[in-house]
């Protein structure tokens, strides 16, 4: 036999040679006029103790089985004792059994002892813990994972969440948050919204958010289409100051020059394409304060705007509706 080594693993193979012949001089027996059979060679594998594979222990499975058995036994005994008590109602019996099962599971090692939260930056820890309902859920058996995930994902900043249970008592919560895409002015407050228009929260007073600004009722739901159309025209997009949603039907785009581009209802893309493709309209809008009206297809118009209105639009883009 030859021992072949590769890393820390060993295997064996037999050499392609014949077994050694017996020594006839030493093994000859005159009284029987025959040779004594040679002992069989010892081919027992000798594997180092450190490389021997041991059988997987079943202690953990047995321990879990004993814990479950203890919980069931406790619940059954409590139910028998409580049912014999006078005046015991079904709801009271159910509460006692549930409480006893919870305390027994915690004592047996199935309780939620530690919760770790990762991935959050703007999401409040308290909101996540409330979504897990840790005041009422003490064990993994009582934790409804799917319902808890749905409650966590209803938190404004949360896009997706993942729960991982680690025995004996650790629960890991991993969160991926939404990305702000714009600032939405509604009344006297400014909100962060994502690309889907979902409101994430009030803009912090100490935050430095460099994001497009939209205002007006319903502007959050329709901002994505307008901002995408603006991004197709770099010259106009560089001059973008903010946009107003008018009567929840159409957009008015205000540029840093003080100009206003009046877009038709459901014609944001066509209107901006018209302005960008016409050098006279584009230059007029970006170099001086004018009103570029492209609400009527094929009939764009340009008219002057007062310096007072243009100055107020630039200085206070979220100061309210323009006249």
Coordinates of C-alpha atoms in Angstrom, one line a residue:
X1 CA 0.0 0.0 0.0
X2 CA 1.1 3.5 -0.7
X3 CA 0.1 6.6 1.2
X4 CA -0.6 9.6 -1.1
X5 CA -0.9 13.0 0.5
X6 CA -2.6 16.1 -0.8
X7 CA -3.0 19.0 1.7
X8 CA -4.4 17.5 4.9
X9 CA -6.4 14.7 3.2
X10 CA -5.2 11.1 2.7
X11 CA -6.3 8.3 0.5
X12 CA -4.9 4.8 -0.2
X13 CA -4.3 2.7 -3.3
X14 CA -2.8 -0.7 -3.7
X15 CA 0.4 -1.1 -5.7
X16 CA 0.1 -3.1 -8.9
X17 CA 2.4 -6.0 -7.7
X18 CA 1.7 -9.6 -6.7
X19 CA 1.6 -10.7 -3.0
X20 CA 5.0 -12.0 -1.7
X21 CA 5.5 -15.7 -2.1
X22 CA 5.9 -17.8 1.1
X23 CA 9.4 -18.8 2.4
X24 CA 9.3 -22.5 1.5
X25 CA 12.5 -23.4 3.6
X26 CA 11.0 -21.9 6.8
X27 CA 7.4 -23.0 6.3
X28 CA 8.0 -26.7 5.1
X29 CA 6.5 -29.3 7.5
X30 CA 8.2 -32.7 7.0
X31 CA 5.7 -34.7 9.1
X32 CA 2.9 -33.5 6.8
X33 CA 5.1 -33.3 3.7
X34 CA 3.5 -29.9 2.9
X35 CA 4.2 -26.2 3.3
X36 CA 2.6 -24.1 6.0
X37 CA 0.3 -21.5 4.6
X38 CA 1.9 -18.0 4.8
X39 CA -0.1 -15.6 6.9
X40 CA -2.1 -13.0 4.9
X41 CA -0.5 -9.7 4.7
X42 CA -2.0 -7.0 6.9
X43 CA -3.6 -4.3 4.7
X44 CA -5.3 -2.5 7.6
X45 CA -5.5 1.3 6.9
X46 CA -3.7 3.3 9.4
X47 CA -5.2 6.8 9.4
X48 CA -3.8 9.4 11.7
X49 CA -6.1 10.2 14.6
X50 CA -6.3 13.8 13.7
X51 CA -7.7 13.0 10.3
X52 CA -10.3 10.5 11.4
X53 CA -13.9 11.4 10.8
X54 CA -16.1 11.1 13.8
X55 CA -19.8 10.5 13.7
X56 CA -21.9 13.7 14.0
X57 CA -23.3 14.0 17.4
X58 CA -27.0 14.2 17.8
X59 CA -27.0 16.0 21.1
X60 CA -28.4 19.2 19.7
X61 CA -31.3 17.4 18.0
X62 CA -32.0 15.5 21.2
X63 CA -31.9 18.6 23.3
X64 CA -34.4 20.4 21.0
X65 CA -36.7 17.3 21.2
X66 CA -36.5 17.3 25.0
X67 CA -37.3 21.0 25.1
X68 CA -40.3 20.6 22.8
X69 CA -41.5 17.7 24.9
X70 CA -41.2 19.7 28.1
X71 CA -43.2 22.6 26.6
X72 CA -46.0 20.2 25.5
X73 CA -46.0 18.4 28.8
X74 CA -46.3 21.7 30.7
X75 CA -49.0 23.1 28.5
X76 CA -51.1 19.8 28.8
X77 CA -50.7 19.7 32.6
X78 CA -51.7 23.4 32.9
X79 CA -54.7 22.9 30.7
X80 CA -55.8 19.9 32.8
X81 CA -55.4 21.8 36.1
X82 CA -57.0 25.0 34.8
X83 CA -60.0 23.2 33.3
X84 CA -60.8 21.8 36.7
X85 CA -60.9 25.2 38.4
X86 CA -64.5 26.6 39.0
X87 CA -65.4 29.7 37.0
X88 CA -62.6 29.3 34.5
X89 CA -63.7 30.6 31.0
X90 CA -62.4 29.5 27.7
X91 CA -60.7 32.8 27.1
X92 CA -59.1 32.8 30.5
X93 CA -57.9 29.2 30.0
X94 CA -56.4 30.2 26.6
X95 CA -54.5 33.1 28.1
X96 CA -53.1 31.0 30.9
X97 CA -52.0 28.2 28.5
X98 CA -50.4 30.8 26.2
X99 CA -48.6 32.5 29.0
X100 CA -47.3 29.2 30.4
X101 CA -46.2 28.0 27.0
X102 CA -44.3 31.3 26.4
X103 CA -42.6 31.2 29.8
X104 CA -41.7 27.5 29.3
X105 CA -40.3 28.2 25.8
X106 CA -38.2 31.1 27.1
X107 CA -36.8 28.9 29.9
X108 CA -36.1 26.1 27.4
X109 CA -34.0 28.4 25.2
X110 CA -36.5 29.4 22.5
X111 CA -37.1 32.9 23.7
X112 CA -36.1 36.1 21.7
X113 CA -33.3 37.4 23.9
X114 CA -31.5 39.7 21.5
X115 CA -32.5 41.7 18.4
X116 CA -29.9 43.2 16.2
X117 CA -30.8 45.8 13.5
X118 CA -28.5 46.7 10.5
X119 CA -28.8 48.8 7.4
X120 CA -30.9 51.6 8.8
X121 CA -29.9 55.2 8.6
X122 CA -33.1 57.2 8.7
X123 CA -35.4 54.5 10.0
X124 CA -36.1 54.8 13.7
X125 CA -35.2 51.7 15.7
X126 CA -38.3 52.2 17.8
X127 CA -40.5 51.9 14.6
X128 CA -38.9 48.6 13.7
X129 CA -39.2 47.2 17.3
X130 CA -42.9 48.2 17.3
X131 CA -43.4 46.4 14.0
X132 CA -41.9 43.3 15.5
X133 CA -44.4 43.6 18.4
X134 CA -41.8 42.6 20.9
X135 CA -44.1 43.6 23.8
X136 CA -46.3 40.6 23.0
X137 CA -44.0 38.3 21.1
X138 CA -41.5 36.7 23.4
X139 CA -40.6 33.5 21.5
X140 CA -39.8 32.4 18.0
X141 CA -42.9 30.2 18.0
X142 CA -45.1 33.2 18.6
X143 CA -43.3 35.3 15.9
X144 CA -45.3 35.5 12.6
X145 CA -42.4 36.2 10.2
X146 CA -44.4 37.2 7.2
X147 CA -46.7 39.5 9.1
X148 CA -43.7 41.1 10.8
X149 CA -42.0 41.7 7.5
X150 CA -45.1 43.4 6.1
X151 CA -45.3 45.7 9.1
X152 CA -41.6 46.6 8.8
X153 CA -41.9 47.3 5.0
X154 CA -44.8 49.7 5.7
X155 CA -42.4 52.0 7.5
X156 CA -41.9 55.0 5.2
X157 CA -38.1 54.7 4.7
X158 CA -38.0 50.9 4.4
X159 CA -37.8 49.3 0.9
X160 CA -37.1 45.7 1.9
X161 CA -36.4 43.8 5.1
X162 CA -35.1 40.4 6.0
X163 CA -35.3 38.5 9.2
X164 CA -32.8 35.8 10.3
X165 CA -33.2 33.7 13.4
X166 CA -30.1 32.4 15.1
X167 CA -30.3 29.8 17.8
X168 CA -30.7 30.0 20.7
X169 CA -32.2 33.5 21.1
X170 CA -31.0 36.0 18.5
X171 CA -33.1 37.7 15.8
X172 CA -31.3 39.7 13.1
X173 CA -33.2 42.4 11.2
X174 CA -31.5 43.6 7.9
X175 CA -33.0 46.7 6.3
X176 CA -32.5 48.3 2.9
X177 CA -33.8 51.9 2.8
X178 CA -35.3 53.9 0.0
X179 CA -33.4 56.7 -1.8
X180 CA -34.7 60.2 -1.8
X181 CA -35.3 61.5 -5.4
X182 CA -36.9 64.9 -4.9
X183 CA -38.2 67.4 -2.3
X184 CA -42.0 67.9 -2.3
X185 CA -43.5 71.1 -1.0
X186 CA -47.0 70.7 0.4
X187 CA -48.4 73.7 2.3
X188 CA -45.8 75.0 4.6
X189 CA -43.8 71.8 4.9
X190 CA -41.2 70.1 2.7
X191 CA -41.0 66.3 2.4
X192 CA -38.5 63.9 0.9
X193 CA -40.0 61.6 -1.7
X194 CA -38.5 58.6 -3.6
X195 CA -38.7 57.9 -7.3
X196 CA -42.1 56.2 -6.9
X197 CA -43.6 59.3 -5.1
X198 CA -43.6 57.7 -1.7
X199 CA -43.3 60.2 1.1
X200 CA -40.3 59.4 3.2
X201 CA -40.5 62.1 5.8
X202 CA -40.2 65.7 6.6
X203 CA -36.9 67.3 5.4
X204 CA -34.6 67.7 8.4
X205 CA -33.8 71.3 9.2
X206 CA -30.1 70.5 9.4
X207 CA -30.1 68.4 6.2
X208 CA -28.2 69.5 3.1
X209 CA -30.3 67.8 0.4
X210 CA -29.3 68.8 -3.2
X211 CA -32.5 67.5 -4.9
X212 CA -35.0 68.7 -7.4
X213 CA -38.0 70.6 -5.9
X214 CA -41.6 70.0 -6.9
X215 CA -44.7 71.7 -5.4
X216 CA -48.4 71.4 -5.6
X217 CA -51.1 68.9 -4.7
X218 CA -50.3 65.5 -6.4
X219 CA -46.8 66.6 -7.4
X220 CA -45.3 63.7 -5.5
X221 CA -47.1 61.1 -7.6
X222 CA -46.2 62.6 -11.0
X223 CA -42.8 64.0 -10.3
X224 CA -40.9 60.9 -11.7
X225 CA -42.2 61.4 -15.3
X226 CA -41.4 65.1 -15.3
X227 CA -37.9 64.7 -13.9
X228 CA -37.1 61.9 -16.3
X229 CA -38.2 64.1 -19.2
X230 CA -36.1 67.0 -17.9
X231 CA -33.0 64.8 -17.7
X232 CA -33.2 64.1 -21.4
X233 CA -32.2 67.7 -22.1
X234 CA -29.1 68.7 -20.3
X235 CA -29.2 72.4 -21.2
X236 CA -32.7 72.8 -19.7
X237 CA -32.0 70.5 -16.8
X238 CA -29.0 72.6 -15.7
X239 CA -31.3 75.6 -15.5
X240 CA -34.1 73.8 -13.6
X241 CA -35.1 75.6 -10.4
X242 CA -38.4 73.9 -9.5
X243 CA -41.7 72.7 -10.9
X244 CA -45.3 73.3 -9.9
X245 CA -48.2 71.0 -10.3
X246 CA -51.1 73.1 -11.5
X247 CA -54.6 71.9 -10.6
X248 CA -53.3 68.3 -10.4
X249 CA -53.4 68.3 -14.2
X250 CA -50.3 69.9 -15.7
X251 CA -46.8 71.2 -14.9
X252 CA -45.1 74.6 -14.9
X253 CA -41.3 74.4 -15.0
X254 CA -39.4 77.4 -13.5
X255 CA -35.8 78.0 -14.6
X256 CA -33.0 79.8 -12.8
X257 CA -33.3 82.6 -15.3
X258 CA -36.8 83.3 -14.0
X259 CA -38.5 81.9 -17.1
X260 CA -41.5 79.7 -16.9
X261 CA -42.3 76.8 -19.3
X262 CA -46.0 76.1 -19.4
X263 CA -46.6 72.4 -20.3
X264 CA -49.8 70.9 -21.4
X265 CA -51.7 68.2 -19.5
X266 CA -50.1 64.8 -20.1
X267 CA -47.7 66.5 -22.6
X268 CA -44.6 66.9 -20.4
X269 CA -42.3 65.0 -22.8
X270 CA -43.6 66.6 -26.0
X271 CA -43.5 70.1 -24.5
X272 CA -39.9 69.9 -23.3
X273 CA -38.9 68.3 -26.6
X274 CA -40.4 71.2 -28.4
X275 CA -38.5 73.8 -26.4
X276 CA -35.2 71.9 -26.5
X277 CA -35.4 71.3 -30.3
X278 CA -36.1 75.0 -31.1
X279 CA -33.0 77.1 -30.5
X280 CA -35.0 80.4 -30.4
X281 CA -37.3 79.0 -27.6
X282 CA -34.4 77.5 -25.7
X283 CA -32.2 80.6 -25.8
X284 CA -35.2 82.9 -24.9
X285 CA -36.0 80.7 -21.9
X286 CA -32.5 80.4 -20.6
X287 CA -31.2 83.9 -21.1
X288 CA -34.1 86.2 -20.0
X289 CA -37.3 86.0 -18.0
X290 CA -40.1 84.9 -20.4
X291 CA -43.1 82.7 -20.5
X292 CA -42.7 79.9 -23.0
X293 CA -46.2 78.3 -23.6
X294 CA -46.2 75.0 -25.3
X295 CA -49.5 73.7 -24.2
X296 CA -51.0 73.8 -27.7
X297 CA -49.3 71.3 -30.0
X298 CA -47.5 73.1 -33.0
X299 CA -48.2 76.6 -31.6
X300 CA -45.5 77.6 -29.1
X301 CA -45.7 81.2 -27.9
X302 CA -43.3 83.5 -26.0
X303 CA -44.3 86.5 -23.9
X304 CA -42.4 88.6 -21.4
X305 CA -42.7 88.2 -17.7
X306 CA -42.4 91.0 -15.1
X307 CA -39.0 91.3 -13.4
X308 CA -40.7 91.2 -10.0
X309 CA -42.3 87.8 -10.6
X310 CA -39.1 86.4 -12.0
X311 CA -37.0 87.7 -9.1
X312 CA -39.4 86.2 -6.5
X313 CA -39.4 82.9 -8.3
X314 CA -35.6 82.6 -8.2
X315 CA -35.2 83.9 -4.6
X316 CA -38.1 81.8 -3.1
X317 CA -38.8 78.8 -5.3
X318 CA -41.0 77.2 -2.6
X319 CA -42.8 80.4 -1.7
X320 CA -46.2 79.4 -3.3
X321 CA -48.0 79.5 -6.5
X322 CA -46.8 82.0 -9.1
X323 CA -49.4 84.4 -10.6

